[in-house]
One Martini backbone bead per residue (centre of mass of N, CA, C, O) as a GRO file, in nm:
protein
  340
    1MET     BB    1   3.167  -1.784  -0.782
    2PRO     BB    2   2.917  -1.946  -0.680
    3GLU     BB    3   2.668  -1.930  -0.473
    4THR     BB    4   2.613  -2.041  -0.152
    5LEU     BB    5   2.348  -2.209  -0.039
    6PRO     BB    6   2.127  -2.273   0.169
    7ARG     BB    7   1.913  -2.523   0.277
    8VAL     BB    8   1.722  -2.294   0.388
    9SER     BB    9   1.407  -2.120   0.423
   10ARG     BB   10   1.227  -1.850   0.535
   11GLU     BB   11   0.876  -1.830   0.646
   12ILE     BB   12   0.548  -1.698   0.662
   13ARG     BB   13   0.283  -1.846   0.851
   14LEU     BB   14  -0.032  -1.963   0.892
   15VAL     BB   15  -0.192  -2.107   1.170
   16GLU     BB   16  -0.452  -1.918   1.224
   17VAL     BB   17  -0.774  -1.799   1.230
   18PRO     BB   18  -0.887  -1.522   1.343
   19SER     BB   19  -1.145  -1.332   1.496
   20GLY     BB   20  -0.963  -1.092   1.436
   21LEU     BB   21  -0.671  -0.968   1.448
   22PRO     BB   22  -0.374  -1.023   1.337
   23GLY     BB   23  -0.087  -1.189   1.488
   24PRO     BB   24   0.187  -1.346   1.606
   25GLU     BB   25   0.004  -1.591   1.718
   26HIS     BB   26  -0.089  -1.662   1.396
   27LEU     BB   27   0.219  -1.697   1.341
   28THR     BB   28   0.510  -1.834   1.159
   29VAL     BB   29   0.844  -1.953   1.144
   30ALA     BB   30   0.955  -2.130   0.862
   31GLU     BB   31   1.126  -2.412   0.736
   32VAL     BB   32   1.249  -2.450   0.399
   33PRO     BB   33   1.327  -2.533   0.109
   34ILE     BB   34   1.483  -2.437  -0.149
   35PRO     BB   35   1.373  -2.326  -0.426
   36VAL     BB   36   1.289  -2.443  -0.758
   37PRO     BB   37   1.310  -2.332  -1.057
   38GLY     BB   38   1.135  -2.302  -1.335
   39ALA     BB   39   1.010  -2.233  -1.614
   40GLY     BB   40   1.063  -1.887  -1.631
   41GLU     BB   41   1.245  -1.878  -1.374
   42VAL     BB   42   1.375  -1.736  -1.066
   43LEU     BB   43   1.608  -1.693  -0.814
   44VAL     BB   44   1.541  -1.522  -0.506
   45ARG     BB   45   1.647  -1.273  -0.274
   46ASN     BB   46   1.495  -1.112  -0.044
   47ARG     BB   47   1.505  -0.773   0.064
   48TRP     BB   48   1.196  -0.672   0.034
   49PHE     BB   49   0.874  -0.623   0.205
   50GLN     BB   50   0.530  -0.579   0.231
   51VAL     BB   51   0.304  -0.441   0.466
   52PHE     BB   52  -0.051  -0.510   0.439
   53PRO     BB   53  -0.397  -0.478   0.507
   54SER     BB   54  -0.519  -0.702   0.305
   55LEU     BB   55  -0.444  -0.951   0.475
   56ARG     BB   56  -0.700  -0.957   0.639
   57THR     BB   57  -0.884  -1.048   0.406
   58LEU     BB   58  -0.733  -1.309   0.330
   59ILE     BB   59  -0.751  -1.444   0.614
   60ALA     BB   60  -1.081  -1.414   0.614
   61GLY     BB   61  -1.130  -1.531   0.283
   62GLY     BB   62  -1.189  -1.311   0.105
   63VAL     BB   63  -1.302  -1.189  -0.227
   64PRO     BB   64  -1.505  -1.219  -0.463
   65GLY     BB   65  -1.341  -1.127  -0.776
   66THR     BB   66  -1.057  -1.146  -0.681
   67PRO     BB   67  -0.709  -1.228  -0.749
   68PHE     BB   68  -0.686  -1.329  -0.447
   69PRO     BB   69  -0.621  -1.569  -0.239
   70PRO     BB   70  -0.688  -1.727   0.027
   71LEU     BB   71  -0.583  -1.786   0.354
   72ARG     BB   72  -0.451  -2.074   0.505
   73PRO     BB   73  -0.362  -2.292   0.711
   74GLY     BB   74  -0.008  -2.318   0.616
   75ASP     BB   75   0.027  -2.072   0.466
   76ALA     BB   76   0.199  -1.847   0.291
   77LEU     BB   77   0.265  -1.546   0.268
   78PHE     BB   78   0.200  -1.250   0.060
   79GLY     BB   79   0.366  -1.001  -0.159
   80PRO     BB   80   0.532  -0.735  -0.209
   81ALA     BB   81   0.862  -0.742  -0.374
   82VAL     BB   82   1.227  -0.734  -0.351
   83GLY     BB   83   1.465  -0.910  -0.552
   84GLU     BB   84   1.763  -1.101  -0.576
   85VAL     BB   85   1.935  -1.249  -0.805
   86VAL     BB   86   2.085  -1.575  -0.808
   87THR     BB   87   1.938  -1.744  -1.041
   88ALA     BB   88   1.976  -1.764  -1.412
   89GLY     BB   89   1.833  -1.879  -1.697
   90GLY     BB   90   1.888  -1.845  -2.007
   91ASP     BB   91   1.748  -1.552  -2.213
   92GLY     BB   92   1.608  -1.327  -2.003
   93GLY     BB   93   1.833  -1.094  -1.901
   94LEU     BB   94   1.923  -1.210  -1.633
   95ARG     BB   95   2.127  -1.146  -1.341
   96PRO     BB   96   2.315  -1.169  -1.096
   97GLY     BB   97   2.193  -0.892  -0.884
   98ASP     BB   98   1.936  -0.837  -0.981
   99LEU     BB   99   1.636  -0.653  -0.963
  100VAL     BB  100   1.300  -0.758  -0.863
  101ALA     BB  101   0.957  -0.764  -0.900
  102HIS     BB  102   0.708  -0.913  -0.680
  103PHE     BB  103   0.460  -1.156  -0.494
  104ARG     BB  104   0.685  -1.325  -0.288
  105GLY     BB  105   0.670  -1.260  -0.001
  106TRP     BB  106   0.752  -1.369   0.325
  107ARG     BB  107   1.049  -1.455   0.223
  108GLU     BB  108   1.375  -1.525   0.143
  109TYR     BB  109   1.303  -1.730  -0.086
  110ALA     BB  110   1.223  -1.727  -0.452
  111ALA     BB  111   1.021  -1.837  -0.716
  112VAL     BB  112   1.008  -1.638  -1.014
  113PRO     BB  113   0.914  -1.467  -1.263
  114ALA     BB  114   1.049  -1.342  -1.522
  115SER     BB  115   1.179  -1.003  -1.539
  116ALA     BB  116   1.241  -0.694  -1.543
  117PRO     BB  117   1.466  -0.501  -1.436
  118LEU     BB  118   1.482  -0.218  -1.232
  119GLY     BB  119   1.728  -0.074  -1.183
  120GLU     BB  120   1.752   0.308  -1.163
  121SER     BB  121   1.464   0.450  -1.142
  122LEU     BB  122   1.522   0.439  -0.832
  123PRO     BB  123   1.717   0.539  -0.564
  124ASP     BB  124   1.525   0.336  -0.400
  125PRO     BB  125   1.431   0.015  -0.427
  126ALA     BB  126   1.207   0.011  -0.197
  127ALA     BB  127   1.012   0.218  -0.352
  128HIS     BB  128   0.861  -0.008  -0.517
  129LEU     BB  129   0.657  -0.051  -0.258
  130ALA     BB  130   0.511   0.190  -0.322
  131PRO     BB  131   0.156   0.285  -0.363
  132GLY     BB  132   0.159   0.544  -0.562
  133ALA     BB  133   0.014   0.445  -0.820
  134THR     BB  134  -0.265   0.458  -0.702
  135ALA     BB  135  -0.278   0.762  -0.650
  136TYR     BB  136  -0.201   0.854  -0.935
  137ALA     BB  137  -0.434   0.716  -1.089
  138ALA     BB  138  -0.667   0.843  -0.933
  139LEU     BB  139  -0.588   1.146  -1.005
  140THR     BB  140  -0.530   1.117  -1.332
  141ARG     BB  141  -0.745   0.890  -1.451
  142ILE     BB  142  -1.013   0.933  -1.280
  143ALA     BB  143  -1.035   1.229  -1.152
  144ARG     BB  144  -0.877   1.448  -1.299
  145LEU     BB  145  -0.705   1.659  -1.179
  146ARG     BB  146  -0.723   2.006  -1.118
  147ALA     BB  147  -0.617   2.298  -1.098
  148GLY     BB  148  -0.746   2.435  -0.785
  149GLU     BB  149  -0.836   2.201  -0.627
  150THR     BB  150  -1.001   1.998  -0.385
  151VAL     BB  151  -0.861   1.757  -0.155
  152PHE     BB  152  -0.955   1.429  -0.022
  153VAL     BB  153  -0.780   1.211   0.216
  154THR     BB  154  -0.807   0.907   0.332
  155GLY     BB  155  -0.561   0.793   0.509
  156GLY     BB  156  -0.305   1.009   0.497
  157ALA     BB  157  -0.074   0.814   0.663
  158GLY     BB  158  -0.057   0.601   0.470
  159ALA     BB  159   0.068   0.451   0.202
  160VAL     BB  160  -0.113   0.613   0.006
  161GLY     BB  161  -0.167   0.892   0.152
  162SER     BB  162   0.141   0.988   0.186
  163LEU     BB  163   0.135   1.038  -0.140
  164ALA     BB  164  -0.128   1.179  -0.228
  165GLY     BB  165  -0.070   1.459  -0.111
  166GLN     BB  166   0.188   1.514  -0.275
  167ILE     BB  167   0.070   1.472  -0.557
  168ALA     BB  168  -0.153   1.684  -0.549
  169ARG     BB  169   0.043   1.915  -0.516
  170ARG     BB  170   0.204   1.867  -0.785
  171LEU     BB  171  -0.081   1.891  -0.960
  172GLY     BB  172  -0.228   2.171  -0.826
  173ALA     BB  173  -0.358   2.181  -0.572
  174ALA     BB  174  -0.500   2.412  -0.348
  175ARG     BB  175  -0.624   2.182  -0.150
  176VAL     BB  176  -0.523   1.957   0.125
  177ILE     BB  177  -0.698   1.687   0.278
  178GLY     BB  178  -0.692   1.484   0.575
  179SER     BB  179  -0.690   1.169   0.745
  180THR     BB  180  -0.670   1.051   1.095
  181GLY     BB  181  -0.587   0.910   1.436
  182SER     BB  182  -0.351   1.130   1.508
  183PRO     BB  183  -0.179   1.407   1.601
  184ALA     BB  184   0.104   1.316   1.512
  185LYS     BB  185   0.027   1.256   1.219
  186ALA     BB  186  -0.089   1.531   1.153
  187GLY     BB  187   0.179   1.683   1.182
  188ARG     BB  188   0.325   1.535   0.949
  189MET     BB  189   0.128   1.601   0.721
  190THR     BB  190   0.175   1.919   0.733
  191ALA     BB  191   0.499   1.915   0.735
  192GLU     BB  192   0.558   1.668   0.492
  193LEU     BB  193   0.273   1.569   0.301
  194GLY     BB  194   0.092   1.831   0.179
  195TYR     BB  195  -0.097   1.932   0.404
  196ASP     BB  196  -0.333   2.172   0.529
  197ALA     BB  197  -0.536   1.957   0.660
  198VAL     BB  198  -0.685   1.775   0.950
  199VAL     BB  199  -0.879   1.496   1.030
  200LEU     BB  200  -1.009   1.330   1.314
  201ARG     BB  201  -1.146   1.041   1.409
  202ASP     BB  202  -1.158   1.148   1.740
  203GLY     BB  203  -1.251   1.479   1.682
  204GLY     BB  204  -1.525   1.420   1.588
  205PRO     BB  205  -1.719   1.481   1.347
  206ILE     BB  206  -1.622   1.452   1.029
  207GLY     BB  207  -1.815   1.646   0.884
  208ALA     BB  208  -1.751   1.897   1.056
  209GLN     BB  209  -1.447   1.907   1.004
  210LEU     BB  210  -1.464   1.924   0.692
  211ALA     BB  211  -1.631   2.185   0.676
  212GLU     BB  212  -1.404   2.355   0.806
  213ALA     BB  213  -1.167   2.277   0.604
  214ALA     BB  214  -1.410   2.281   0.356
  215PRO     BB  215  -1.641   2.518   0.301
  216ASP     BB  216  -1.656   2.465  -0.035
  217GLY     BB  217  -1.557   2.191  -0.061
  218VAL     BB  218  -1.503   1.902  -0.273
  219ASP     BB  219  -1.362   1.753  -0.577
  220VAL     BB  220  -1.162   1.530  -0.451
  221VAL     BB  221  -1.151   1.172  -0.373
  222VAL     BB  222  -0.939   0.962  -0.168
  223ASP     BB  223  -1.046   0.638  -0.062
  224ALA     BB  224  -0.915   0.416   0.213
  225VAL     BB  225  -1.169   0.359   0.427
  226GLY     BB  226  -1.462   0.446   0.453
  227GLY     BB  227  -1.750   0.481   0.585
  228GLU     BB  228  -1.781   0.773   0.746
  229GLN     BB  229  -1.573   0.913   0.555
  230LEU     BB  230  -1.721   0.869   0.289
  231ARG     BB  231  -1.983   1.004   0.370
  232ALA     BB  232  -1.855   1.284   0.427
  233ALA     BB  233  -1.736   1.330   0.146
  234VAL     BB  234  -2.005   1.333  -0.009
  235ALA     BB  235  -2.133   1.566   0.155
  236ALA     BB  236  -1.878   1.768   0.057
  237ALA     BB  237  -1.941   1.759  -0.232
  238ARG     BB  238  -1.921   1.895  -0.523
  239PRO     BB  239  -2.013   1.968  -0.817
  240GLY     BB  240  -1.855   1.710  -0.998
  241ALA     BB  241  -1.739   1.514  -0.822
  242ARG     BB  242  -1.462   1.283  -0.745
  243VAL     BB  243  -1.469   0.939  -0.639
  244VAL     BB  244  -1.205   0.727  -0.505
  245VAL     BB  245  -1.190   0.382  -0.432
  246VAL     BB  246  -0.898   0.208  -0.264
  247GLY     BB  247  -1.032   0.129   0.027
  248THR     BB  248  -1.103  -0.056   0.372
  249LEU     BB  249  -0.992   0.028   0.669
  250ALA     BB  250  -1.238   0.029   0.862
  251THR     BB  251  -1.244  -0.298   0.851
  252GLN     BB  252  -0.945  -0.404   0.842
  253LEU     BB  253  -0.877  -0.241   1.138
  254SER     BB  254  -1.117  -0.408   1.270
  255ALA     BB  255  -1.199  -0.633   1.516
  256ALA     BB  256  -1.523  -0.625   1.468
  257ALA     BB  257  -1.468  -0.692   1.184
  258GLY     BB  258  -1.430  -0.916   0.913
  259GLY     BB  259  -1.274  -0.788   0.631
  260THR     BB  260  -1.491  -0.857   0.361
  261THR     BB  261  -1.662  -0.599   0.428
  262ALA     BB  262  -1.798  -0.244   0.324
  263PRO     BB  263  -2.046  -0.086   0.432
  264VAL     BB  264  -2.231   0.198   0.282
  265GLU     BB  265  -2.430   0.487   0.333
  266LEU     BB  266  -2.580   0.664   0.066
  267ASP     BB  267  -2.702   0.952  -0.101
  268ALA     BB  268  -2.843   0.933  -0.406
  269PHE     BB  269  -2.963   1.212  -0.446
  270GLN     BB  270  -2.685   1.362  -0.423
  271LEU     BB  271  -2.545   1.227  -0.657
  272ILE     BB  272  -2.743   1.339  -0.867
  273ALA     BB  273  -2.766   1.647  -0.803
  274ARG     BB  274  -2.421   1.669  -0.812
  275ASN     BB  275  -2.274   1.478  -1.004
  276ILE     BB  276  -2.145   1.226  -0.861
  277THR     BB  277  -1.850   1.032  -0.870
  278VAL     BB  278  -1.819   0.671  -0.812
  279ARG     BB  279  -1.509   0.482  -0.791
  280GLY     BB  280  -1.338   0.200  -0.834
  281PHE     BB  281  -1.021   0.049  -0.769
  282THR     BB  282  -0.825  -0.215  -0.953
  283GLY     BB  283  -0.567  -0.082  -1.107
  284VAL     BB  284  -0.253  -0.071  -1.279
  285ASP     BB  285  -0.134   0.004  -1.564
  286ALA     BB  286   0.150  -0.006  -1.745
  287GLU     BB  287   0.161   0.289  -1.837
  288THR     BB  288   0.110   0.423  -1.561
  289GLY     BB  289   0.340   0.283  -1.409
  290ALA     BB  290   0.571   0.402  -1.579
  291GLU     BB  291   0.503   0.699  -1.531
  292TRP     BB  292   0.529   0.694  -1.226
  293THR     BB  293   0.824   0.602  -1.199
  294GLU     BB  294   0.945   0.843  -1.345
  295ARG     BB  295   0.828   1.066  -1.157
  296PHE     BB  296   0.919   0.956  -0.885
  297GLY     BB  297   1.221   0.961  -0.938
  298ALA     BB  298   1.240   1.268  -0.989
  299TRP     BB  299   1.117   1.360  -0.718
  300LEU     BB  300   1.320   1.223  -0.531
  301ARG     BB  301   1.582   1.359  -0.644
  302SER     BB  302   1.467   1.663  -0.589
  303GLY     BB  303   1.266   1.656  -0.320
  304ALA     BB  304   0.950   1.687  -0.383
  305VAL     BB  305   0.944   1.384  -0.281
  306THR     BB  306   0.863   1.131  -0.056
  307PHE     BB  307   0.923   0.809   0.125
  308PRO     BB  308   0.712   0.696   0.342
  309HIS     BB  309   0.870   0.489   0.597
  310THR     BB  310   0.919   0.161   0.752
  311ARG     BB  311   1.187  -0.031   0.882
  312ILE     BB  312   1.215  -0.386   0.926
  313ALA     BB  313   1.442  -0.596   1.079
  314GLY     BB  314   1.367  -0.899   0.994
  315ILE     BB  315   1.161  -1.167   0.941
  316GLU     BB  316   1.091  -1.230   1.248
  317ARG     BB  317   0.934  -0.930   1.262
  318ALA     BB  318   0.680  -0.943   1.078
  319PRO     BB  319   0.442  -1.013   1.269
  320LEU     BB  320   0.472  -0.750   1.435
  321ALA     BB  321   0.437  -0.554   1.197
  322LEU     BB  322   0.143  -0.626   1.145
  323ARG     BB  323   0.031  -0.533   1.416
  324GLU     BB  324   0.136  -0.239   1.395
  325LEU     BB  325  -0.037  -0.169   1.155
  326PHE     BB  326  -0.314  -0.215   1.296
  327ASP     BB  327  -0.228  -0.001   1.533
  328GLY     BB  328  -0.095   0.260   1.394
  329ARG     BB  329   0.232   0.314   1.428
  330HIS     BB  330   0.266   0.410   1.125
  331VAL     BB  331   0.408   0.585   0.850
  332GLY     BB  332   0.323   0.458   0.574
  333THR     BB  333   0.527   0.223   0.468
  334VAL     BB  334   0.579  -0.121   0.541
  335VAL     BB  335   0.913  -0.260   0.573
  336VAL     BB  336   1.087  -0.557   0.520
  337GLU     BB  337   1.421  -0.649   0.596
  338THR     BB  338   1.568  -0.940   0.521
  339TRP     BB  339   1.839  -0.812   0.407
  340SER     BB  340   2.136  -0.616   0.451
   0.00000   0.00000   0.00000
C-alpha cells in the first residue's frame, strides 16, 4: 500500500533579520502544503538535517561570489540533510525507503533532485552530515600533510575541527594542537578527538599559548575561526607551512560582528620570509568526497575515528538548537532528527 501522506509539512522560516545572533525569537515553525516533485525530482521525508554556523552569514545578507543565496524574512532555512524517499517516478533508480543526501533541510518534507542513494557506505546514515570531507580535503589535497608534522586546528571542538584532529592523527601527524573556548571541551579534545594539547580562547594570549604547545612551530594549519587565532597560527608557522582557511567562526559566532566579513591583519613580510602558503577552501570535489566517504566508513567501523555530534529530537526544537550552536553548547556536528 502506498504511504498516506499528511496534508501539511512543517518548515523553519526566518521571521526577521536580527541585529546580532539569530535565535528562536527570529524563527518560526510554519505549516505548508506537501511539496509536489517536478521533473527529475523525488519527494523525501527528511530524517536528519545539520545546524551550521554559516546560517548566520546567510541571514545577515550573504557574501557576494558565494553559491548560497541570502535568507530574507519569510524564507525557509536550508542546509545539508538526509532524507528518505517517499515517492519516486521514472527510471532514476530510486525507490521508496532509499536515503539520499540533499541541501533542503529545515523542513519535514522536500522535493529534491534525484541522486544516487546513500546505501550503506557509512554505518550511521546521519554521519553523512559530518563535514569531515572539508577537513580531509584541507589536510590531504591542499596542505598535503606529511607524517611527522605538527598540525594546529582552530575551532577544534566544532563540526570540522572535531574530525580534523582525528584525521590528522590517522594521517601520521606527530603532534596535533587545537583551540576551543572552554576547559570542558578541551578535556574532550585530548581524551577523545586526537589532540595532544589545546589552547583556550580566554586562557591568555593565543600566541603565547600556541608557542608553549608547539615550541618548534607548526607545519599545517586548518583554520575555522580566523581573527586572532589565524594571526597567531601564522606567527607560529614554520618555514614552508601551509595554512588552509575553512571558516570564519570568529565573526559568525560574535553578536558584535556583522557575520559577512572577516578581516584579519597578517604580516606579509613573514609570509614571504618563511614561504608560508595561505589558501581558502571552497569545496570538495566528487573524487575527494568519494574517497573520504570510503575512508570515513572504514574508520567508523573499526573504531579508529568517531563521529562527534549532538542529536536534537524534533523539528520544533531546531530554532533553539541554532541558538545553542552559537552559544557553543555542543561538541561536533549539531543534527536535528526530524523523524524518529
